[in-house]
Each structure stands twice: as structure tokens, then as C-alpha cells.
Amino acid sequence: MICELVSKSLLRSGLFDYMVDCKEIAESAKPGQFIHVLCGADTFLRRPISICDTVQNRFVRFIFEVRGKGTHNLANAKAGETLDILGPLGNGFNVSFKNDIPDGDIVLLGGGIGVFPLLKLAKSLPKKPVVMLGFRDEATAVMTDEFASVSDSVFVASDDGSVGCKGFVTDILKSRIAAGNKIDRVYTCGPKPMMRIAAELCEENGIGCFISMEERMGCGVGACVTCTCTMKDGSRRRVCKEGPVFNGAEVDFDG
Ligand SMILES: Cc1cc2nc3c(=O)[nH]c(=O)nc-3n(C[C@H](O)[C@H](O)[C@H](O)COP(=O)(O)OP(=O)(O)OC[C@H]3O[C@@H](n4cnc5c(N)ncnc54)[C@H](O)[C@@H]3O)c2cc1C
């Protein structure tokens, strides 16, 4: 799709919030899916970015951090210019439950740039989730107010304690489980060590867990098999096609 960049803002240094006009993607996007963005003529491969939100079935919002050449080029796009975008791609979060509305909490656990796909997810669930967000420090903490507006409650943790409580965001999940809070399902996206702890906690406590994996990606549509991750049964699955969302109990984090 060739989509107009209708708005662009800087959330913090090196972190850009983009909205593109793309009815076709907005209408069919599911939470957890991603777009594959062409980032200038000198970067041959597209770059995968999660769909953060969709607005009025017409606009697609995505937020990205400048890491290398591709995202640097993307950050130079100006409002009114067009972007070449493939999407929506991948297998998103499963938002259906056995009981239409689950009794226990639905927890969204995000870390760093992994928080972005959780916004659309929060809006797509049968009830407001409990959101747990982890950041390095206050300077890198983003979207806490936006999450507050779509959730039952928001807990924040940071490595240095400059925002929220000091420690890992998974400590919040651990203490809520220990306190006897009933949790039906955990959805998580962020650094692998964080998702691994979440998946293990969920498995030990009989809680369903969906995780969104991030791997270096080539084609984004399942053909090049660059982005595979290993499952506990020894099989390899493509993050771009069978993922990025997987059942946390099935992923082999040592694979
Ligand atoms: C499904 C999916 C969804 C994503 N969603 C987002 C998002 O919403 N917002 C966001 O900011 N980023 C997201 N990313 C990561 C983003 O795709 C990379 O940061 C981007 O491709 C880097 O490209 P570059 O050319 O700027 O950097 P490169 O020059 O390619 O790399 C620069 C640095 O980034 C690291 N890097 C590059 N790609 C990845 C990757 N896929 N995983 C981990 N590290 C990587 C490299 O190790 C290197 O150190 C997502 C990745 C995937 C697979």
C-alpha cells in the first residue's frame, strides 16, 4: 500500500509516533499484527513495526525507535509524504475466551518498545485489562496515561525506580499472583528475558500466556525463513507468519 503520513510526532528523543492513512490495513488489522515498511531506497529490506492502534477504520498508528539505518531513514519522512507499507502481517493476539467475559484479570505486560502493540490489544479485549509496564527509567517511560485510559489499572516498574516501583515489571505479576489475584490470561511483548519469566510464571500457575516474539526479519511474509524461533517440540516457526504471537508455553527460550 502507498499510504500518506498524516501526522508525525516525537514522543521522546529518538521515538516517533506516526499515523498513516491506510483504510485497507486499518479495516482488517488485528491486535498484535505488524506492518512491513520500506525505509528508503538504500535499505533493500523492509522493517517490521507493530500496529499500535487503528483509528476510524482508516488510519494506522505505529511508534518506532530509531535503531539503525532503516528507522533513521523512516524518521526523516515528512507529514504529507507517502510510505510504502505491506500489511497487516502475521498472526496477532487471540482475544477470545471460553467464557465470553473471563472472571479473572486479563494482564498486559509490556517492556520498553514492546508496549506499543498492547494499546490496540487493550481496546480489543472483552473487559478492561490490568496493565503492567516496564521501562529503563522515567525518561524512557511512555504512554502510561494512554494505557490508563483503556485499562482497569496500570502498574509501572523501572530499573532505577525513577518511575513506578523499582525492579522488573515481572515482579509486579509475581506479587499479584502471590497475593491471590485471579488471572485468566497474560499477554506480553518486550525483551525476551521478561517474556520468558512471564511465560514460566504463567505455566507454574496454570495461566494462559501469549507472547509476541521479535526476530530479525527478511521478507515478512514467510518465504525467506530468516526469522524462525524454536518451539519446545523442536520445530521451528516463522515469527512473520506463524507469529509474531505464540503460545508462551510452547516457545523454547533457549532454542
Ligand atoms: C514483529 C516485529 C514488530 C516490531 N515492532 C516494533 C515497534 O512497534 N517499534 C519499534 O521501535 N521497533 C519494532 N520492531 C523492531 C524494529 O523492526 C527494528 O528496530 C528495526 O527493524 C531496526 O531497523 P534499522 O534499520 O533501524 O536497524 P538495523 O541497522 O537493522 O539494526 C540496528 C540495531 O537494531 C537491532 N535490531 C534490528 N532489528 C531488530 C529486531 N527485529 N529485533 C531486535 N533487534 C533488532 C540490531 O541488532 C541492531 O543493533 C519490531 C520488530 C518485529 C520483528
Coordinates of N, CA, C and O in Angstrom, one line a residue, residues 54-199:
T54 N -5.5 1.5 15.5 CA -6.2 1.9 14.3 C -7.3 2.9 14.7 O -7.8 2.7 15.8
V55 N -7.5 3.8 13.8 CA -8.5 4.9 14.2 C -9.5 5.0 13.0 O -9.1 5.1 11.9
Q56 N -10.7 5.0 13.4 CA -11.8 5.2 12.5 C -11.8 4.3 11.3 O -12.2 4.7 10.1
N57 N -11.3 3.1 11.5 CA -11.1 2.1 10.4 C -10.4 2.7 9.1 O -10.7 2.3 8.0
R58 N -9.6 3.7 9.4 CA -8.9 4.3 8.2 C -7.5 4.6 8.5 O -6.6 4.5 7.6
F59 N -7.1 4.9 9.7 CA -5.7 5.3 10.0 C -5.0 4.3 10.8 O -5.6 3.6 11.7
V60 N -3.8 4.1 10.5 CA -2.9 3.1 11.2 C -1.8 3.9 12.0 O -1.1 4.7 11.4
R61 N -1.7 3.6 13.3 CA -0.7 4.3 14.1 C 0.4 3.3 14.4 O 0.1 2.2 14.8
F62 N 1.6 3.8 14.3 CA 2.7 2.9 14.7 C 3.8 3.8 15.3 O 3.9 5.0 15.0
I63 N 4.5 3.2 16.3 CA 5.5 4.0 17.0 C 6.8 3.3 16.9 O 6.9 2.0 17.1
F64 N 7.9 3.9 16.6 CA 9.2 3.2 16.4 C 10.3 4.0 17.0 O 10.3 5.3 17.1
E65 N 11.3 3.3 17.4 CA 12.5 3.8 18.0 C 13.6 3.8 16.9 O 13.7 2.8 16.2
V66 N 14.4 4.9 16.8 CA 15.5 4.9 15.8 C 16.6 4.0 16.3 O 17.1 4.2 17.4
R67 N 16.9 2.9 15.5 CA 18.0 2.0 15.9 C 19.1 2.0 15.0 O 20.3 2.1 15.4
G68 N 18.8 1.9 13.7 CA 19.9 1.9 12.7 C 19.4 2.6 11.4 O 18.6 3.5 11.5
K69 N 20.0 2.2 10.3 CA 19.8 3.0 9.0 C 18.3 3.1 8.6 O 17.8 4.1 8.3
G70 N 17.6 1.9 8.7 CA 16.2 1.9 8.3 C 15.3 2.8 9.1 O 14.6 3.7 8.5
T71 N 15.4 2.7 10.4 CA 14.5 3.5 11.2 C 15.0 5.0 11.2 O 14.2 5.9 11.3
H72 N 16.3 5.2 10.9 CA 16.8 6.6 10.8 C 16.1 7.2 9.5 O 15.6 8.3 9.6
N73 N 16.1 6.5 8.4 CA 15.5 7.0 7.2 C 14.0 7.2 7.4 O 13.5 8.3 7.0
L74 N 13.4 6.3 8.1 CA 11.9 6.4 8.3 C 11.6 7.7 9.1 O 10.6 8.4 8.9
A75 N 12.5 8.0 10.1 CA 12.3 9.2 11.0 C 12.4 10.5 10.2 O 11.9 11.5 10.6
N76 N 13.0 10.4 9.0 CA 13.2 11.6 8.2 C 12.0 11.9 7.3 O 11.9 12.9 6.6
A77 N 11.0 11.0 7.3 CA 9.8 11.2 6.4 C 9.0 12.4 7.0 O 9.0 12.7 8.2
K78 N 8.4 13.1 6.1 CA 7.7 14.3 6.5 C 6.2 14.1 6.3 O 5.8 13.4 5.4
A79 N 5.4 14.7 7.2 CA 3.9 14.6 7.1 C 3.5 15.1 5.7 O 4.1 16.1 5.2
G80 N 2.6 14.3 5.0 CA 2.2 14.7 3.7 C 2.9 13.8 2.6 O 2.4 13.6 1.5
E81 N 4.1 13.2 3.0 CA 4.8 12.3 2.1 C 4.1 10.9 2.2 O 3.2 10.7 3.1
T82 N 4.4 10.0 1.2 CA 3.8 8.7 1.3 C 4.9 7.7 1.7 O 6.1 7.8 1.5
L83 N 4.3 6.6 2.3 CA 5.2 5.5 2.7 C 4.7 4.2 2.1 O 3.4 4.1 1.8
D84 N 5.6 3.3 1.7 CA 5.3 2.1 1.1 C 5.2 1.0 2.2 O 6.2 0.6 2.8
I85 N 4.0 0.5 2.4 CA 3.7 -0.4 3.6 C 3.0 -1.7 3.1 O 2.0 -1.6 2.4
L86 N 3.5 -2.8 3.7 CA 2.9 -4.1 3.5 C 2.1 -4.4 4.8 O 2.7 -4.3 5.8
G87 N 0.9 -4.9 4.7 CA 0.3 -5.3 5.9 C -1.2 -5.4 5.8 O -1.8 -5.1 4.7
P88 N -1.9 -5.8 6.8 CA -1.3 -6.2 8.1 C -0.8 -7.6 8.0 O -1.3 -8.5 7.3
L89 N 0.4 -7.9 8.7 CA 1.0 -9.2 8.5 C 1.1 -9.9 9.9 O 1.0 -9.3 10.9
G90 N 1.2 -11.2 9.8 CA 1.4 -12.1 10.9 C 0.2 -12.5 11.6 O -1.0 -12.1 11.2
N91 N 0.4 -13.2 12.7 CA -0.7 -13.8 13.5 C -0.7 -13.0 14.8 O 0.2 -13.0 15.5
G92 N -1.9 -12.4 15.0 CA -2.0 -11.5 16.2 C -2.4 -12.2 17.4 O -2.4 -13.4 17.5
F93 N -2.8 -11.4 18.4 CA -3.2 -12.0 19.7 C -4.6 -12.6 19.7 O -5.5 -12.0 19.1
N94 N -4.7 -13.7 20.3 CA -6.0 -14.4 20.4 C -6.8 -13.7 21.5 O -6.4 -13.7 22.6
V95 N -8.0 -13.1 21.1 CA -8.7 -12.3 22.1 C -10.0 -13.0 22.5 O -10.9 -12.4 23.1
S96 N -10.2 -14.3 22.1 CA -11.4 -15.0 22.5 C -11.1 -15.8 23.8 O -10.0 -16.3 24.0
F97 N -12.2 -15.9 24.6 CA -12.1 -16.6 25.9 C -13.2 -17.6 25.9 O -14.3 -17.5 25.3
K98 N -13.0 -18.7 26.8 CA -14.0 -19.7 26.9 C -15.3 -19.1 27.4 O -16.4 -19.3 26.8
N99 N -15.3 -18.4 28.5 CA -16.4 -17.6 28.9 C -16.3 -16.3 28.2 O -15.2 -15.7 28.1
D100 N -17.4 -15.7 27.6 CA -17.2 -14.5 26.8 C -16.4 -13.4 27.6 O -15.6 -12.8 27.0
I101 N -16.8 -13.3 28.9 CA -16.1 -12.3 29.7 C -15.4 -13.1 30.8 O -16.1 -13.7 31.7
P102 N -14.1 -13.2 30.8 CA -13.5 -14.0 31.9 C -13.6 -13.4 33.3 O -13.8 -12.2 33.4
D103 N -13.7 -14.3 34.3 CA -13.9 -13.8 35.7 C -12.6 -13.1 36.2 O -12.7 -12.1 36.8
G104 N -11.5 -13.7 35.9 CA -10.2 -13.1 36.4 C -9.7 -12.0 35.6 O -10.3 -11.6 34.6
D105 N -8.5 -11.5 36.0 CA -7.9 -10.4 35.3 C -7.3 -10.8 34.0 O -6.8 -12.0 33.8
I106 N -7.3 -9.9 33.1 CA -6.5 -10.1 31.8 C -5.4 -9.1 32.0 O -5.6 -7.9 32.2
V107 N -4.2 -9.7 31.9 CA -3.0 -8.8 32.2 C -2.2 -8.6 30.9 O -2.0 -9.5 30.1
L108 N -1.9 -7.3 30.7 CA -1.0 -7.0 29.6 C 0.3 -6.5 30.2 O 0.4 -5.6 31.0
L109 N 1.4 -7.2 29.8 CA 2.7 -7.0 30.4 C 3.7 -6.6 29.3 O 4.0 -7.3 28.4
G110 N 4.1 -5.3 29.3 CA 4.9 -4.8 28.3 C 6.2 -4.2 28.8 O 6.3 -3.7 29.9
G111 N 7.3 -4.4 28.0 CA 8.6 -3.8 28.4 C 9.2 -3.0 27.3 O 9.2 -3.5 26.1
G112 N 9.6 -1.8 27.5 CA 10.3 -0.9 26.6 C 9.4 -0.7 25.3 O 8.2 -0.4 25.4
I113 N 10.0 -0.9 24.1 CA 9.3 -0.7 22.9 C 8.2 -1.8 22.7 O 7.5 -1.7 21.7
G114 N 8.2 -2.8 23.5 CA 7.2 -3.8 23.4 C 5.8 -3.4 23.9 O 4.9 -4.1 23.8
V115 N 5.7 -2.2 24.5 CA 4.4 -1.8 25.0 C 3.5 -1.4 23.8 O 2.2 -1.4 24.0
F116 N 4.0 -1.0 22.7 CA 3.2 -0.4 21.6 C 2.0 -1.3 21.1 O 0.9 -0.8 21.0
P117 N 2.3 -2.5 20.8 CA 1.2 -3.3 20.2 C 0.1 -3.6 21.3 O -1.0 -4.1 20.9
L118 N 0.4 -3.3 22.6 CA -0.6 -3.7 23.6 C -1.7 -2.7 23.7 O -2.7 -2.9 24.3
L119 N -1.6 -1.5 23.0 CA -2.6 -0.5 23.1 C -3.9 -1.0 22.3 O -5.0 -1.0 22.9
K120 N -3.7 -1.4 21.1 CA -4.8 -1.9 20.3 C -5.4 -3.1 21.0 O -6.6 -3.3 21.0
L121 N -4.5 -3.9 21.5 CA -5.0 -5.1 22.2 C -5.9 -4.7 23.4 O -7.0 -5.3 23.6
A122 N -5.5 -3.7 24.2 CA -6.3 -3.3 25.4 C -7.7 -2.9 24.9 O -8.6 -3.2 25.6
K123 N -7.8 -2.3 23.7 CA -9.1 -1.9 23.3 C -9.9 -3.0 22.7 O -11.1 -2.8 22.3
S124 N -9.3 -4.1 22.4 CA -10.0 -5.2 21.7 C -10.4 -6.4 22.6 O -11.0 -7.3 22.2
L125 N -10.2 -6.2 23.9 CA -10.5 -7.3 24.9 C -11.9 -7.2 25.4 O -12.5 -6.2 25.4
P126 N -12.5 -8.3 25.9 CA -13.9 -8.3 26.4 C -14.0 -7.5 27.7 O -15.1 -7.2 28.1
K127 N -12.9 -7.3 28.4 CA -13.0 -6.4 29.6 C -11.7 -5.6 29.7 O -10.7 -6.0 29.1
K128 N -11.7 -4.6 30.5 CA -10.5 -3.7 30.6 C -9.4 -4.5 31.3 O -9.6 -5.2 32.4
P129 N -8.2 -4.5 30.8 CA -7.1 -5.3 31.4 C -6.4 -4.5 32.5 O -6.6 -3.3 32.7
V130 N -5.6 -5.3 33.2 CA -4.7 -4.8 34.2 C -3.4 -4.7 33.4 O -2.9 -5.7 32.8
V131 N -2.8 -3.5 33.4 CA -1.6 -3.3 32.5 C -0.4 -3.1 33.4 O -0.4 -2.3 34.4
M132 N 0.7 -3.8 33.0 CA 2.0 -3.7 33.7 C 3.0 -3.3 32.7 O 3.2 -4.0 31.7
L133 N 3.7 -2.1 33.0 CA 4.6 -1.6 32.0 C 6.0 -1.5 32.6 O 6.1 -0.9 33.8
G134 N 7.0 -1.9 32.0 CA 8.4 -1.8 32.5 C 9.3 -1.0 31.6 O 9.2 -1.1 30.4
F135 N 10.0 -0.1 32.2 CA 10.9 0.8 31.4 C 12.3 0.9 32.1 O 12.4 0.5 33.3
R136 N 13.3 1.4 31.4 CA 14.6 1.5 32.0 C 14.5 2.6 33.1 O 15.0 2.4 34.2
D137 N 13.9 3.8 32.8 CA 13.8 4.9 33.7 C 12.7 5.8 33.3 O 12.0 5.6 32.3
E138 N 12.6 6.9 34.0 CA 11.5 7.9 33.7 C 11.6 8.4 32.3 O 10.6 8.6 31.7
A139 N 12.8 8.7 31.9 CA 13.0 9.3 30.5 C 12.5 8.4 29.4 O 12.1 8.9 28.3
T140 N 12.5 7.1 29.6 CA 12.1 6.2 28.6 C 10.6 5.7 28.7 O 10.1 5.0 27.9
A141 N 10.0 6.1 29.8 CA 8.6 5.7 30.1 C 7.7 6.4 29.2 O 7.7 7.7 29.1
V142 N 6.8 5.7 28.4 CA 5.9 6.4 27.5 C 4.5 5.7 27.6 O 4.4 4.6 28.1
M143 N 3.5 6.5 27.2 CA 2.1 6.0 27.0 C 1.4 5.5 28.3 O 0.4 4.9 28.2
T144 N 2.0 5.9 29.5 CA 1.3 5.4 30.7 C -0.1 6.0 30.8 O -1.0 5.3 31.2
D145 N -0.3 7.3 30.4 CA -1.6 7.9 30.5 C -2.6 7.3 29.5 O -3.7 7.1 29.8
E146 N -2.0 7.0 28.3 CA -2.9 6.4 27.3 C -3.4 5.0 27.8 O -4.5 4.6 27.6
F147 N -2.5 4.2 28.4 CA -2.9 2.9 28.9 C -3.9 3.1 30.0 O -4.8 2.3 30.1
A148 N -3.7 4.1 30.9 CA -4.6 4.3 32.0 C -6.0 4.5 31.5 O -7.0 4.1 32.1
S149 N -6.1 5.2 30.3 CA -7.5 5.5 29.8 C -8.2 4.2 29.2 O -9.4 4.3 29.0
V150 N -7.5 3.2 29.0 CA -8.1 2.0 28.4 C -8.0 0.7 29.3 O -8.2 -0.4 28.8
S151 N -7.6 0.9 30.5 CA -7.4 -0.2 31.4 C -8.1 -0.1 32.7 O -8.5 1.0 33.1
D152 N -8.1 -1.2 33.4 CA -8.7 -1.2 34.8 C -7.7 -0.5 35.7 O -8.0 0.3 36.6
S153 N -6.4 -0.8 35.6 CA -5.3 -0.2 36.4 C -4.0 -0.4 35.7 O -3.9 -1.3 34.9
V154 N -3.1 0.5 36.0 CA -1.8 0.5 35.3 C -0.7 0.5 36.4 O -0.7 1.3 37.3
F155 N 0.2 -0.5 36.3 CA 1.4 -0.6 37.2 C 2.6 -0.3 36.4 O 2.7 -0.9 35.3
V156 N 3.5 0.5 37.0 CA 4.7 0.8 36.2 C 5.9 0.4 37.1 O 5.9 0.6 38.3
A157 N 6.9 -0.2 36.4 CA 8.2 -0.5 37.1 C 9.3 0.0 36.3 O 9.2 0.2 35.0
S158 N 10.4 0.4 36.9 CA 11.6 0.9 36.2 C 12.8 0.3 36.8 O 12.8 0.0 38.0
D159 N 13.9 0.2 36.0 CA 15.1 -0.4 36.5 C 15.7 0.4 37.7 O 16.2 -0.2 38.6
D160 N 15.6 1.7 37.6 CA 16.2 2.6 38.6 C 15.2 3.2 39.6 O 15.6 3.9 40.5
G161 N 14.0 2.8 39.5 CA 13.0 3.3 40.4 C 12.6 4.8 40.2 O 11.8 5.4 41.0
S162 N 13.0 5.4 39.1 CA 12.7 6.8 38.8 C 11.2 7.0 38.4 O 10.7 8.1 38.5
V163 N 10.6 5.9 38.0 CA 9.2 6.0 37.7 C 8.6 4.6 38.2 O 9.2 3.6 38.0
G164 N 7.4 4.7 38.9 CA 6.8 3.5 39.4 C 7.7 2.8 40.4 O 8.5 3.5 41.1
C165 N 7.5 1.5 40.6 CA 8.3 0.8 41.6 C 9.7 0.4 41.0 O 9.7 0.1 39.7
K166 N 10.6 0.2 41.8 CA 12.0 -0.2 41.3 C 12.0 -1.7 41.2 O 11.6 -2.4 42.1
G167 N 12.5 -2.1 40.0 CA 12.6 -3.6 39.8 C 12.0 -4.0 38.4 O 11.7 -3.1 37.6
F168 N 11.9 -5.3 38.3 CA 11.4 -5.8 37.0 C 9.9 -5.8 37.0 O 9.3 -6.0 38.0
V169 N 9.3 -5.5 35.8 CA 7.9 -5.5 35.7 C 7.3 -6.9 36.0 O 6.1 -7.0 36.5
T170 N 8.1 -7.9 35.8 CA 7.6 -9.3 36.1 C 7.4 -9.5 37.6 O 6.6 -10.3 38.1
D171 N 8.1 -8.6 38.4 CA 7.9 -8.7 39.9 C 6.5 -8.3 40.3 O 5.9 -8.8 41.2
I172 N 5.9 -7.4 39.5 CA 4.5 -7.0 39.8 C 3.6 -8.2 39.5 O 2.7 -8.5 40.3
L173 N 3.8 -8.8 38.4 CA 3.0 -10.0 38.1 C 3.1 -11.1 39.1 O 2.1 -11.6 39.6
K174 N 4.4 -11.3 39.5 CA 4.7 -12.3 40.6 C 3.9 -12.0 41.9 O 3.3 -12.8 42.5
S175 N 4.0 -10.7 42.3 CA 3.3 -10.4 43.6 C 1.8 -10.4 43.5 O 1.1 -10.8 44.4
R176 N 1.3 -10.1 42.3 CA -0.2 -10.2 42.2 C -0.6 -11.6 42.2 O -1.7 -12.0 42.8
I177 N 0.1 -12.5 41.6 CA -0.2 -13.9 41.7 C -0.1 -14.4 43.1 O -1.0 -15.1 43.7
A178 N 1.0 -14.0 43.8 CA 1.2 -14.4 45.2 C 0.1 -13.9 46.1 O -0.2 -14.6 47.1
A179 N -0.4 -12.7 45.8 CA -1.5 -12.1 46.6 C -2.8 -12.8 46.4 O -3.8 -12.4 47.0
G180 N -2.9 -13.7 45.4 CA -4.1 -14.5 45.2 C -5.0 -13.8 44.2 O -6.2 -14.3 44.1
N181 N -4.6 -12.8 43.4 CA -5.4 -12.3 42.4 C -5.6 -13.3 41.3 O -4.7 -13.9 40.8
K182 N -6.9 -13.5 40.9 CA -7.2 -14.5 39.9 C -6.8 -13.9 38.5 O -7.3 -12.8 38.2
I183 N -6.0 -14.5 37.8 CA -5.6 -14.0 36.4 C -6.0 -15.1 35.4 O -5.6 -16.2 35.5
D184 N -6.7 -14.7 34.4 CA -7.1 -15.6 33.4 C -6.1 -15.8 32.3 O -5.9 -16.8 31.7
R185 N -5.5 -14.6 31.9 CA -4.6 -14.7 30.8 C -3.6 -13.5 30.9 O -3.9 -12.4 31.3
V186 N -2.4 -13.8 30.4 CA -1.3 -12.8 30.3 C -0.9 -12.6 28.9 O -0.7 -13.7 28.2
Y187 N -0.9 -11.4 28.4 CA -0.3 -11.1 27.0 C 1.0 -10.3 27.3 O 0.9 -9.3 28.0
T188 N 2.0 -10.7 26.6 CA 3.3 -10.0 26.8 C 4.1 -9.7 25.6 O 4.1 -10.5 24.6
C189 N 4.7 -8.6 25.6 CA 5.6 -8.2 24.5 C 6.7 -7.3 25.0 O 6.5 -6.4 25.8
G190 N 8.0 -7.6 24.7 CA 9.1 -6.9 25.1 C 10.3 -7.7 25.1 O 10.4 -8.7 24.3
P191 N 11.3 -7.4 25.9 CA 12.6 -8.2 25.9 C 12.3 -9.6 26.2 O 11.5 -10.0 27.0
K192 N 13.1 -10.5 25.5 CA 13.0 -11.9 25.7 C 13.1 -12.4 27.2 O 12.2 -13.2 27.6
P193 N 14.0 -11.9 27.9 CA 14.1 -12.4 29.3 C 12.9 -12.1 30.1 O 12.4 -12.9 31.0
M194 N 12.2 -10.9 29.8 CA 11.0 -10.6 30.5 C 9.9 -11.5 30.1 O 9.1 -12.0 31.0
M195 N 9.8 -11.8 28.8 CA 8.7 -12.7 28.4 C 8.9 -14.1 28.9 O 8.0 -14.9 29.1
R196 N 10.2 -14.5 29.0 CA 10.5 -15.9 29.5 C 10.0 -16.0 30.9 O 9.3 -17.0 31.3
I197 N 10.3 -15.0 31.8 CA 9.8 -15.1 33.2 C 8.3 -15.1 33.2 O 7.7 -15.9 34.0
A198 N 7.7 -14.3 32.4 CA 6.2 -14.2 32.4 C 5.7 -15.6 32.0 O 4.7 -16.1 32.6
A199 N 6.2 -16.2 30.9 CA 5.8 -17.5 30.4 C 5.9 -18.6 31.5 O 5.0 -19.4 31.7

